[in-house]
Amino acid sequence: MKLGQATIKDIARELNLSASTISRALKDYPGISDETKRKVKEVAEKMNYRPNAIALSLRQSRSFTIGVIIPEVIHFFFSTVISGIEEVANSRGYNVILSQSNEKLAREISSIETMLSNQIDGVLVSYSKETKNFDHFTKLLDQGFPIVFFDRAPAIPGAINVMVDDYQGSFDATAHLISQGYKKIVHLAGPQTLKISIDREKGYREALEKNGIRVNPAYIITCPLGTLEESKELVTEALNTLPDRPDAFFSCNDIGAVGAIMACRDAGLKIPLEVGIVGFSDWQFCSMLDPQLSSVAQPGSLMGARATEILLDIIEKKLDPKTMEQTLILETKLMERDSSKRF
Amino acid sequence: MKLGQATIKDIARELNLSASTISRALKDYPGISDETKRKVKEVAEKMNYRPNAIALSLRQSRSFTIGVIIPEVIHFFFSTVISGIEEVANSRGYNVILSQSNEKLAREISSIETMLSNQIDGVLVSYSKETKNFDHFTKLLDQGFPIVFFDRAPAIPGAINVMVDDYQGSFDATAHLISQGYKKIVHLAGPQTLKISIDREKGYREALEKNGIRVNPAYIITCPLGTLEESKELVTEALNTLPDRPDAFFSCNDIGAVGAIMACRDAGLKIPLEVGIVGFSDWQFCSMLDPQLSSVAQPGSLMGARATEILLDIIEKKLDPKTMEQTLILETKLMERDSSKRF
DNA sequence: TCGCTCTTCGCAATCGATTTCAAAACAGCA
DNA sequence: TGCTGTTTTGAAATCGATTGCGAAGAGCGA
């Protein structure tokens, strides 16, 4: 008796039949007598038979597994995306292999390599902050390998992206601050390697211009690290040194906004009376803060779900990447809370 | 030319050699001339050859993949655990297949089934709140299949568990509240199906007793849902109806503690002057709240890492589950912050 | 009893890589 | 030239499941 699982051969031996008959009986193929089918299924049940998906994968060159490459699992936003991915993949019979790049290009590349070795049917990617060269993706795309990018869209022509409307979300947030009477609005920007950072900054700029406010370059402060400490420090510095003291901060992420809250509070400024603050992402904790933080909600779970649907449709040839819409943009929603509401 | 990847046979055809020679040449087996090795490697490189892990898995009955079953990815704590798992698994050459049960027993079972079909080498499990019967796990354990449970330890003799010291963490938190002069401490407990809930309640009870405070059953309030609204409501009710008004709340999780903060604030109580509050898990946002929330930190990433190390050691037969320590308990750390510090 | 048809099942190849066993090829030496 | 020994390579089986094709057996009419 083997230690492992019962195979189709074990059943065949037990019943003095051939492996082919067992296979057909289990799948209710025509040409197998009902009596045989009954016996086969009975023995399969008894032996606790479970088909070997690996053998199937090898034969069909299909693994029913998709890969997900993400910068960091710990980010709340990404965890919601994963949740959406897992949900859809699972319901359509696919497994999800996960790998985090930790924002390192080298790990991103090696992750893809091992996943390809494991014959994944497709991959969902949100690339790392380090990634500036996309050859490892274009090579695959050229071969027709199914890839869908989410959240962070690379500068690759023909690539399929699912993202939120960073520009519009940013525009809305800035316009909201303006409508609340804030005039000297600082933008805490993200690393310029990410398209989302650029789009968010653009939304900020255009909202100002459309409302007749001149964009002051000194009011755009880049936070490369994205940590709480960094933004707190930079905001404190801005409050102390900028000739025209800012009266609002729009951060490209929630952590930065929290840093701004802290810095303003330390500076003795009242929120939202004297300073307005808006974040981006609408992390869970926004409504738990004091004051509750206004933020731009990104539909993370939906993004994961949509990206997965598209990927699986491509894999199953229901969609041709060449003929389809290249970029799916999901709407954001501004959550107006205490940190930015004066009226 | 095939669409897919180049195989060993393609290289063989190209060089007029046999598949066996290619295989040996690529692995630097003895008995292959240096000249042949050189040519084979050159062609392999040129054809962008990548070994098919599926074929290897089939042959070796080893997939170098482990499964992870988790209630919900979105939970901050679990996302840190996943991060630790992924880290260790990756560095030891294993893939991670992820599945969330959404706290549903049925999905937990079906996830395990598909993972087994996919020939995973072992599995890490944190079981769902619905799971009261562990047959689907014991069956596997009896077959000698490698399983390591984390965070939530099932009542299965011989099972290997990695968890935090819920009892001690809870004891410390309660003792801390007592040391700060709080006397009427309410415990917001979790669902009694989870061992962690029971342990945390036990730590609370014994800390009280050891400090000569009688345990008041009315002071133990169970929060089955674990939502913010629920705890807010229950705390408000407790403040209004309990004959002896509580002066502190120790919640078995952070969400509950936030609900308590809100309820107390709405009731006009000053934190920490009039009411002390401590949570459990030390989620990211604890230090961003106002007042900053004291909480018991659980080493999530470490837990994931340790559990994975043990699992891989068992898989690789470096460890025998029968002879080893059954339960690994990781230390918690009380993060004392403003919400509970009167002095 | 011989055909023929239809039902029911088995053989063998396939997927990609590894590995055992054995066979070539070639060198050295008498 | 013939024999032994070494080096280098191949054929075939294996892992588990599927499937086209062929074959055996039953049943039936002539």
XYZ file of C-alpha atoms (C1' of nucleotides) in Angstrom:
746
model
C 0.000 0.000 0.000
C 1.454 3.313 -1.034
C 1.568 6.108 1.436
C 0.196 8.738 -0.855
C -3.074 9.207 -2.602
C -4.944 6.502 -4.441
C -4.519 6.832 -8.190
C -6.598 5.725 -11.080
C -4.323 2.721 -11.415
C -5.065 1.624 -7.888
C -8.732 1.564 -8.687
C -8.038 -0.289 -11.919
C -6.067 -2.960 -10.072
C -8.769 -3.315 -7.458
C -11.454 -3.930 -10.061
C -9.372 -5.725 -12.666
C -10.095 -3.065 -15.211
C -7.879 -0.815 -17.234
C -6.972 2.731 -16.303
C -8.791 4.053 -19.343
C -12.041 2.476 -18.251
C -11.731 4.002 -14.801
C -11.092 7.424 -16.244
C -14.110 7.197 -18.499
C -16.361 5.745 -15.856
C -15.532 8.535 -13.442
C -16.426 11.132 -16.030
C -19.600 9.409 -17.198
C -18.324 8.902 -20.694
C -20.635 6.979 -23.009
C -19.577 3.445 -23.807
C -19.179 2.349 -20.229
C -21.895 0.174 -18.753
C -23.860 1.537 -15.850
C -22.841 -1.417 -13.770
C -19.160 -0.680 -14.277
C -19.645 2.994 -13.589
C -21.373 2.201 -10.348
C -18.623 -0.100 -9.168
C -15.858 2.288 -10.171
C -17.436 5.203 -8.380
C -18.013 3.091 -5.329
C -14.391 1.989 -5.128
C -13.155 5.505 -5.887
C -15.208 6.772 -3.004
C -13.967 4.038 -0.714
C -10.323 4.602 -1.604
C -10.792 8.316 -1.164
C -9.647 8.913 -4.697
C -8.737 12.469 -5.609
C -7.630 13.327 -9.146
C -4.066 14.513 -9.426
C -4.249 18.061 -10.722
C -0.544 18.025 -11.478
C -0.949 15.189 -13.949
C -3.784 17.051 -15.584
C -1.743 20.211 -15.769
C 1.088 18.408 -17.453
C -1.172 16.856 -20.033
C -3.218 19.937 -20.782
C -0.415 22.456 -20.395
C -2.879 24.316 -18.200
C -2.481 24.621 -14.466
C -5.620 26.522 -13.548
C -3.391 28.661 -11.413
C -2.744 32.346 -11.715
C 0.083 34.276 -10.151
C -0.219 37.511 -8.242
C 2.747 39.786 -7.776
C 2.281 42.563 -5.341
C 4.645 45.000 -3.665
C 3.536 44.294 -0.106
C 0.793 42.210 1.381
C 0.676 44.311 4.505
C -0.726 47.333 2.756
C -4.400 47.525 3.510
C -5.241 48.474 -0.027
C -3.395 45.519 -1.486
C -4.967 43.146 0.956
C -8.380 44.222 -0.278
C -7.228 43.678 -3.852
C -6.001 40.200 -3.004
C -9.305 39.466 -1.423
C -11.110 40.401 -4.627
C -8.686 38.388 -6.721
C -9.011 35.320 -4.565
C -12.771 35.567 -4.607
C -13.131 35.596 -8.369
C -10.340 33.141 -9.090
C -11.746 30.689 -6.607
C -15.262 30.879 -7.958
C -13.991 30.204 -11.454
C -11.894 27.246 -10.386
C -8.462 28.780 -10.321
C -5.780 28.769 -7.660
C -3.865 31.831 -6.650
C -0.110 31.794 -6.150
C 1.060 34.823 -4.242
C 4.389 36.563 -4.197
C 5.400 39.908 -2.798
C 8.223 41.847 -4.343
C 8.818 43.999 -1.287
C 9.231 46.792 -3.805
C 12.379 45.123 -5.153
C 12.874 44.684 -8.867
C 15.075 41.622 -8.448
C 12.431 39.808 -6.465
C 9.786 40.814 -8.940
C 11.756 39.229 -11.744
C 12.604 36.058 -9.883
C 9.010 35.686 -8.769
C 7.839 35.801 -12.340
C 10.457 33.267 -13.308
C 9.419 30.692 -10.727
C 5.782 31.263 -11.479
C 6.396 30.642 -15.151
C 8.264 27.484 -14.286
C 5.180 26.440 -12.440
C 3.173 26.899 -15.618
C 0.800 29.540 -14.355
C -1.905 30.364 -16.858
C -1.547 34.098 -16.357
C -0.389 36.736 -13.942
C -1.679 39.825 -12.200
C 0.967 42.412 -11.493
C 1.365 45.550 -9.526
C 4.978 46.399 -10.142
C 7.504 47.568 -7.603
C 8.675 51.104 -7.006
C 12.119 50.071 -8.196
C 10.869 48.923 -11.578
C 11.752 51.389 -14.288
C 12.551 48.947 -17.042
C 9.697 46.725 -18.154
C 11.527 44.289 -20.424
C 10.658 41.326 -18.267
C 7.014 42.097 -18.888
C 7.140 43.088 -22.553
C 8.977 39.891 -23.412
C 6.068 37.908 -22.026
C 3.446 40.109 -23.606
C 5.073 39.663 -26.993
C 4.791 35.914 -26.576
C 1.090 36.369 -25.942
C 1.299 35.446 -22.294
C -1.721 36.737 -20.361
C -0.828 39.603 -18.046
C -3.053 42.165 -16.434
C -1.613 45.052 -14.484
C -3.487 46.649 -11.672
C -3.169 49.800 -9.636
C 0.229 50.626 -11.037
C 0.154 50.749 -14.822
C 3.472 50.383 -16.622
C 4.450 52.406 -19.649
C 3.984 49.503 -22.042
C 1.954 49.967 -25.180
C -0.778 47.386 -25.483
C -0.631 46.337 -21.856
C -3.914 45.857 -20.071
C -4.387 47.864 -16.926
C -7.013 48.067 -14.253
C -6.713 51.080 -12.066
C -8.630 53.662 -10.206
C -9.150 57.116 -11.560
C -6.297 58.649 -9.640
C -6.543 61.864 -11.566
C -10.223 62.349 -10.904
C -9.982 61.278 -7.262
C -7.211 63.748 -6.744
C -9.104 66.439 -8.601
C -12.194 65.854 -6.477
C -10.239 65.961 -3.242
C -8.519 69.185 -4.162
C -11.738 70.771 -5.421
C -13.385 69.772 -2.190
C -10.711 71.539 -0.167
C -11.132 74.627 -2.316
C -14.906 74.543 -1.875
C -14.336 74.512 1.854
C -12.455 77.768 1.560
C -8.914 76.499 1.760
C -6.633 78.372 -0.579
C -3.045 77.484 0.175
C -3.156 73.781 -0.430
C -0.009 71.703 -0.179
C 0.237 68.407 -2.009
C 2.232 65.607 -0.435
C 3.279 63.699 -3.546
C 4.539 60.148 -3.967
C 7.600 58.794 -5.763
C 7.667 60.019 -9.345
C 8.444 56.560 -10.666
C 4.836 55.573 -10.112
C 2.217 56.619 -12.587
C -0.295 56.938 -9.803
C 1.853 59.586 -8.158
C 2.030 61.574 -11.341
C -1.694 61.273 -12.017
C -2.559 62.348 -8.515
C -0.329 65.347 -8.764
C -1.924 66.217 -12.096
C -5.398 66.071 -10.581
C -4.236 68.403 -7.852
C -2.732 70.855 -10.310
C -5.687 71.001 -12.632
C -8.206 71.366 -9.832
C -6.284 74.404 -8.663
C -6.028 75.907 -12.135
C -9.660 75.296 -12.938
C -10.504 77.232 -9.802
C -8.218 80.071 -10.668
C -5.516 79.268 -8.161
C -1.939 79.458 -9.317
C 0.108 76.319 -8.732
C 2.950 77.064 -6.374
C 5.830 74.612 -6.953
C 6.941 75.059 -3.361
C 3.586 73.632 -2.335
C 4.326 70.284 -3.948
C 6.364 68.211 -1.552
C 7.554 64.789 -2.556
C 7.575 62.026 0.049
C 9.728 59.279 -1.429
C 9.549 56.934 1.553
C 5.886 57.188 2.347
C 6.338 56.748 6.075
C 4.510 58.491 8.852
C 7.665 60.031 10.231
C 8.706 61.398 6.879
C 5.468 63.221 6.215
C 5.259 64.502 9.759
C 8.695 65.960 9.419
C 8.126 67.445 5.987
C 4.825 68.984 7.024
C 6.357 70.499 10.146
C 9.084 71.933 8.015
C 6.564 73.295 5.525
C 4.581 74.958 8.277
C 7.671 76.591 9.678
C 9.554 77.636 6.589
C 7.157 78.305 3.729
C 6.781 82.063 3.336
C 3.047 81.732 2.747
C 1.841 79.334 5.413
C -0.317 76.515 3.958
C -3.877 76.072 5.179
C -4.497 72.601 3.798
C -2.717 69.368 2.998
C -3.772 66.877 0.381
C -1.683 63.752 0.701
C -1.349 61.091 -1.970
C -1.861 58.484 0.717
C -3.427 58.119 4.134
C -0.255 57.586 6.067
C 1.010 60.908 4.830
C -2.254 62.531 5.871
C -1.924 61.129 9.364
C 1.563 62.570 9.523
C 0.079 65.903 8.521
C -2.569 65.671 11.217
C 0.096 65.036 13.815
C 2.355 67.775 12.603
C -0.507 70.291 12.549
C -1.662 69.286 15.981
C 1.876 69.631 17.316
C 2.000 73.057 15.739
C -1.124 73.987 17.659
C -3.321 74.281 14.594
C -6.983 73.366 14.778
C -8.332 70.840 12.291
C -10.420 71.577 10.279
C -10.789 75.171 11.392
C -7.297 76.354 10.612
C -6.036 73.497 8.481
C -7.843 71.059 6.251
C -6.491 67.608 5.528
C -7.432 64.966 2.977
C -5.807 61.609 2.350
C -5.973 59.028 -0.405
C -7.005 55.357 -0.191
C -9.549 55.512 2.599
C -7.888 52.940 4.760
C -9.925 51.277 7.448
C -8.637 53.544 10.171
C -9.713 56.816 8.558
C -13.051 56.789 10.296
C -11.418 55.856 13.580
C -9.128 58.834 13.737
C -9.860 62.023 15.569
C -10.719 64.046 13.629
C -12.037 61.496 11.187
C -9.921 61.735 8.083
C -11.418 62.660 4.747
C -10.023 60.436 2.072
C -10.451 59.233 -1.482
C -11.821 55.709 -1.406
C -10.324 53.255 -3.880
C -12.376 50.175 -4.688
C -9.607 47.668 -3.950
C -11.646 44.522 -3.827
C -13.488 45.513 -6.982
C -10.207 46.233 -8.690
C -8.901 42.784 -7.829
C -12.124 41.194 -8.985
C -12.247 43.037 -12.303
C -8.599 42.460 -13.071
C -9.050 38.762 -12.382
C -12.150 38.550 -14.547
C -10.300 40.125 -17.435
C -7.277 37.903 -16.959
C -9.360 34.736 -16.847
C -11.347 35.832 -19.882
C -8.113 36.263 -21.779
C -6.813 32.913 -20.570
C -10.000 31.206 -21.605
C -9.908 33.028 -24.935
C -13.163 34.762 -24.343
C -11.249 37.956 -24.878
C -8.502 38.926 -27.240
C -6.063 41.339 -25.622
C -5.423 42.985 -28.953
C -8.978 43.987 -29.663
C -10.023 45.057 -26.234
C -10.054 48.202 -24.216
C -6.569 48.593 -22.838
C -7.302 50.377 -19.623
C -10.173 49.931 -17.237
C -10.574 52.841 -14.901
C -12.601 52.454 -11.752
C -14.236 55.372 -10.059
C -13.032 56.679 -6.756
C -15.248 58.205 -4.156
C -14.370 61.084 -1.912
C -15.268 60.362 1.678
C -15.841 63.747 3.239
C -15.187 63.647 6.959
C -14.309 65.998 9.764
C -10.717 66.695 8.808
C -11.711 68.877 5.890
C -15.241 70.122 6.550
C -15.492 73.665 7.768
C -19.138 74.214 6.975
C 7.470 26.200 -33.752
C 5.323 25.628 -30.714
C 3.760 28.585 -29.034
C 4.708 27.552 -25.552
C 7.973 27.117 -23.803
C 10.953 25.287 -25.221
C 11.303 21.815 -23.721
C 14.194 19.515 -23.282
C 13.091 17.693 -26.380
C 13.322 20.833 -28.468
C 16.916 21.231 -27.414
C 17.559 17.572 -28.146
C 16.172 17.899 -31.653
C 18.155 21.028 -32.285
C 21.429 19.325 -31.348
C 20.643 15.820 -32.552
C 21.072 14.459 -29.080
C 18.768 12.534 -26.819
C 16.637 14.048 -24.098
C 18.597 12.205 -21.455
C 21.827 13.806 -22.550
C 20.296 17.259 -22.401
C 18.975 16.651 -18.936
C 22.349 15.493 -17.701
C 24.259 18.224 -19.443
C 22.089 20.903 -17.908
C 22.679 19.518 -14.456
C 26.403 19.000 -14.914
C 26.183 15.288 -14.431
C 29.452 13.373 -14.876
C 29.796 11.400 -18.036
C 28.948 14.194 -20.393
C 31.792 15.768 -22.329
C 32.532 19.393 -21.649
C 32.015 20.156 -25.296
C 28.481 18.767 -25.247
C 27.676 20.556 -22.018
C 28.765 23.808 -23.491
C 26.677 23.398 -26.606
C 23.619 22.287 -24.684
C 23.778 25.211 -22.307
C 24.259 27.590 -25.157
C 21.222 26.357 -27.030
C 19.167 26.235 -23.819
C 20.020 29.844 -23.208
C 19.214 30.798 -26.775
C 15.869 29.021 -26.752
C 15.052 30.574 -23.422
C 14.611 27.155 -21.891
C 12.872 27.011 -18.532
C 12.372 23.682 -16.771
C 8.765 22.646 -16.390
C 8.121 22.470 -12.663
C 4.878 20.623 -13.269
C 6.666 17.736 -14.910
C 9.088 17.619 -12.006
C 6.267 17.676 -9.526
C 4.579 14.774 -11.212
C 7.717 12.725 -11.240
C 8.833 13.489 -7.712
C 5.373 13.655 -6.166
C 6.557 16.939 -4.698
C 5.273 20.291 -5.775
C 7.381 22.626 -3.657
C 4.184 24.448 -2.948
C 2.495 24.968 0.379
C -1.063 26.022 0.971
C -2.225 28.738 3.321
C -5.774 28.842 4.568
C -6.768 31.947 6.355
C -10.107 33.390 7.456
C -9.661 36.777 5.808
C -6.811 38.446 4.006
C -8.071 41.897 4.835
C -7.327 41.560 8.518
C -4.177 43.448 9.261
C -2.889 40.745 11.547
C -3.338 38.035 8.947
C -1.704 40.107 6.297
C 1.389 40.342 8.483
C 1.301 36.584 8.971
C 1.070 36.024 5.221
C 3.997 38.314 4.757
C 6.085 36.208 7.126
C 4.965 33.000 5.462
C 5.720 34.241 1.999
C 9.125 35.452 3.081
C 10.314 32.141 4.488
C 8.651 29.950 1.874
C 10.156 31.988 -0.902
C 13.659 31.918 0.521
C 13.477 28.150 0.823
C 12.228 27.668 -2.704
C 8.557 27.065 -2.095
C 5.506 28.645 -3.612
C 2.555 29.792 -1.592
C -1.014 29.063 -2.628
C -3.464 31.247 -0.808
C -7.083 30.718 0.017
C -9.384 32.573 2.337
C -12.259 30.798 4.006
C -14.172 33.979 4.770
C -14.864 32.303 8.094
C -16.948 29.657 6.333
C -16.428 26.000 7.109
C -17.598 24.869 3.690
C -15.024 27.016 1.931
C -12.356 25.862 4.321
C -13.040 22.255 3.397
C -13.250 22.844 -0.327
C -10.059 24.880 -0.248
C -8.206 22.025 1.368
C -9.608 19.640 -1.213
C -8.432 21.626 -4.201
C -5.086 22.230 -2.605
C -4.633 18.518 -2.036
C -5.570 17.871 -5.637
C -2.808 20.238 -6.524
C -0.379 18.106 -4.571
C 0.687 20.698 -2.066
C 3.495 19.493 0.165
C 1.887 20.833 3.314
C -0.541 23.377 4.614
C -0.712 26.210 7.124
C -4.124 26.721 8.637
C -5.922 29.241 10.728
C -9.383 27.762 10.898
C -12.660 29.608 10.515
C -14.980 30.735 13.262
C -17.571 28.311 11.970
C -15.305 25.307 12.373
C -16.287 23.236 15.353
C -15.615 19.823 13.913
C -12.048 19.083 12.918
C -12.466 15.797 11.076
C -11.231 17.247 7.817
C -7.958 18.011 9.562
C -7.566 14.907 11.709
C -8.065 12.697 8.667
C -5.064 14.329 7.049
C -2.980 14.316 10.193
C -3.586 10.596 10.594
C -2.249 10.066 7.092
C 0.883 11.901 8.133
C 0.178 14.918 5.965
C 2.124 17.970 7.154
C -0.118 20.571 8.766
C 0.772 23.427 11.038
C -1.909 25.516 12.659
C -1.318 29.107 13.549
C -3.052 31.704 15.647
C -6.133 29.589 16.118
C -5.254 26.204 17.575
C -7.797 23.427 17.117
C -8.645 20.908 19.795
C -6.774 18.092 18.085
C -4.318 15.996 20.071
C -0.940 15.893 18.426
C -1.560 18.863 16.174
C 1.236 21.385 15.850
C 0.332 24.930 16.690
C 2.090 28.248 16.535
C 0.368 30.938 18.443
C 0.902 33.960 20.551
C 0.600 33.839 24.302
C -2.946 35.101 24.380
C -3.284 34.301 28.026
C -0.188 36.206 29.057
C -0.894 39.128 26.765
C -4.348 39.406 28.204
C -3.027 39.041 31.731
C -0.477 41.789 31.154
C -3.030 44.146 29.697
C -5.428 43.642 32.573
C -2.683 43.927 35.160
C -1.587 47.125 33.490
C -5.074 48.600 33.806
C -5.158 47.604 37.461
C -1.763 49.170 38.047
C -3.129 52.374 36.614
C -5.806 52.417 39.258
C -8.714 51.117 37.239
C -10.894 48.769 39.264
C -14.085 48.087 37.386
C -12.681 46.569 34.259
C -14.982 45.233 31.571
C -13.755 42.601 29.149
C -15.074 42.652 25.597
C -14.726 38.981 24.711
C -14.693 37.242 21.344
C -16.678 34.289 20.058
C -16.285 31.343 22.406
C -15.623 28.945 19.526
C -12.126 30.329 19.247
C -9.492 29.194 21.658
C -7.891 32.603 21.526
C -11.076 34.137 22.886
C -11.135 31.716 25.761
C -7.469 32.206 26.559
C -7.786 35.943 26.488
C -10.730 35.827 28.823
C -8.791 33.555 31.130
C -5.881 35.970 31.262
C -8.299 38.724 32.164
C -9.909 36.665 34.918
C -6.703 35.537 36.509
C -5.140 38.967 36.436
C -8.132 40.247 38.358
C -8.043 37.412 40.862
C -4.331 37.671 41.415
C -4.873 41.307 42.272
C -7.691 40.559 44.671
C -10.470 41.784 42.443
C -13.559 39.645 42.222
C -14.595 38.683 38.688
C -17.989 40.130 37.915
C -19.730 38.025 35.242
C -21.720 41.050 34.130
C -18.415 42.672 33.248
C -17.682 40.072 30.621
C -19.438 41.055 27.417
C -19.230 38.831 24.397
C -18.982 40.442 20.972
C -19.764 37.661 18.497
C -19.546 39.791 15.361
C -16.425 41.729 16.134
C -17.564 44.877 14.351
C -17.037 48.461 15.387
C -20.770 49.142 15.613
C -21.373 46.123 17.780
C -18.814 47.024 20.395
C -19.806 50.665 20.358
C -23.368 49.673 21.047
C -22.528 47.138 23.719
C -20.194 49.534 25.512
C -22.783 52.295 25.453
C -25.291 49.887 26.883
C -22.829 48.786 29.547
C -22.139 52.365 30.573
C -25.828 53.107 30.874
C -27.195 49.972 32.468
C -24.556 48.315 34.612
C -25.286 49.073 38.261
C -21.627 49.647 38.972
C -20.371 51.807 36.143
C -17.151 50.403 34.568
C -14.020 52.514 34.532
C -12.028 50.514 32.014
C -12.470 48.342 28.944
C -10.129 45.633 27.813
C -11.134 44.406 24.395
C -10.006 41.151 22.830
C -9.332 43.064 19.627
C -8.542 46.565 18.465
C -11.738 47.179 16.595
C -13.665 46.566 19.777
C -11.400 48.964 21.611
C -12.055 51.671 19.056
C -15.760 51.104 19.522
C -15.208 51.538 23.244
C -13.298 54.772 22.692
C -16.136 56.137 20.597
C -18.815 55.060 23.034
C -16.957 56.584 25.965
C -16.356 59.801 24.113
C -20.022 59.993 23.180
C -20.863 59.432 26.824
C -18.731 62.415 27.703
C -16.084 60.400 29.525
C -12.471 61.482 29.441
C -9.871 58.976 28.310
C -7.714 57.985 30.127
C -8.752 60.112 33.108
C -12.160 58.612 33.690
C -11.958 55.504 31.541
C -9.007 53.378 30.497
C -9.020 51.371 27.310
C -6.734 48.627 25.996
C -7.037 46.637 22.806
C -5.441 43.507 21.438
C -3.378 43.012 18.257
C -1.724 46.407 17.982
C -2.946 47.173 14.526
C -1.146 49.786 12.536
C -3.655 52.489 13.373
C -3.315 52.212 17.163
C -0.634 54.853 17.284
C -2.574 57.072 14.934
C -5.668 57.300 17.079
C -6.411 60.051 19.515
C -5.835 59.087 22.220
C -3.263 56.608 21.028
C -4.582 53.186 21.855
C -2.725 50.861 24.185
C -2.719 47.379 22.764
C -1.136 43.973 23.003
C 1.208 43.508 20.070
C 1.165 40.131 18.376
C 4.205 39.202 16.303
C 2.273 38.330 13.149
C 5.109 38.225 10.709
C 7.212 36.198 13.120
C 4.346 33.800 13.634
C 4.025 33.249 9.904
C 7.757 32.783 9.574
C 8.039 30.307 12.441
C 5.029 28.301 11.353
C 6.454 28.062 7.856
C 9.870 27.013 9.115
C 8.329 24.229 11.143
C 6.126 23.121 8.274
C 9.009 23.024 5.815
C 11.184 21.177 8.312
C 8.483 18.548 8.635
C 8.066 18.338 4.881
C 11.767 17.930 4.403
C 11.870 15.376 7.181
C 14.208 17.400 9.276
C 11.559 17.178 11.944
C 9.265 14.418 13.052
C 5.890 15.791 14.126
C 5.542 13.005 16.646
C 8.673 13.737 18.598
C 8.515 17.483 18.612
C 7.102 20.176 20.772
C 3.448 20.431 19.879
C 2.851 24.077 20.572
C 5.094 27.031 19.979
C 4.027 30.071 21.904
C 5.304 33.471 20.901
C 5.513 36.305 23.338
C 3.235 39.299 23.106
C 4.229 42.777 24.075
C 2.004 45.332 25.735
C 2.256 48.675 24.011
C 1.351 51.200 26.686
C -0.074 54.334 25.146
C -2.262 57.255 26.129
C -5.576 55.433 26.288
C -4.677 53.687 29.511
C -1.957 55.724 31.175
C -3.141 57.860 34.014
C 0.230 58.445 35.595
C -23.544 -21.603 -38.318
C -21.947 -17.506 -40.511
C -22.405 -12.229 -40.839
C -22.896 -8.211 -39.110
C -23.768 -4.626 -35.745
C -23.378 -2.687 -31.397
C -21.749 -2.466 -26.762
C -17.973 -2.395 -23.783
C -13.392 -2.202 -22.838
C -7.993 -2.241 -23.418
C -3.581 -0.746 -25.729
C -0.577 2.672 -26.412
C 0.766 7.328 -27.005
C 1.055 11.785 -24.849
C 2.538 15.695 -21.627
C 8.200 17.051 -19.736
C 11.885 15.634 -17.071
C 14.680 12.106 -14.736
C 17.252 7.846 -14.187
C 18.604 2.973 -14.740
C 20.672 0.015 -17.642
C 23.012 -0.869 -21.544
C 25.164 0.054 -25.850
C 28.080 2.325 -28.753
C 32.586 4.665 -29.717
C 37.177 5.040 -29.008
C 41.756 4.577 -26.844
C 45.523 1.816 -25.409
C 48.117 -2.236 -25.511
C 49.771 -6.777 -26.810
C 44.254 -7.143 -35.636
C 41.894 -8.258 -31.516
C 40.948 -7.542 -26.719
C 40.019 -4.844 -22.568
C 38.744 -0.674 -20.353
C 37.027 3.922 -20.405
C 34.276 7.607 -22.019
C 30.118 9.231 -23.871
C 25.499 8.740 -25.203
C 20.631 6.450 -25.928
C 16.525 3.708 -25.190
C 12.967 3.002 -22.224
C 10.428 3.232 -18.018
C 8.296 6.289 -14.772
C 5.042 9.823 -12.583
C -1.058 10.148 -13.286
C -4.619 11.034 -16.315
C -6.657 11.245 -20.978
C -8.112 9.646 -25.594
C -8.032 7.816 -30.529
C -8.232 3.579 -32.324
C -8.817 -1.064 -32.411
C -10.485 -5.453 -30.570
C -13.191 -8.747 -28.079
C -17.676 -10.312 -26.955
C -22.643 -10.387 -27.116
C -26.793 -10.427 -29.674
C -29.395 -11.236 -33.709
C -31.060 -12.191 -38.335
C -30.516 -15.020 -42.326
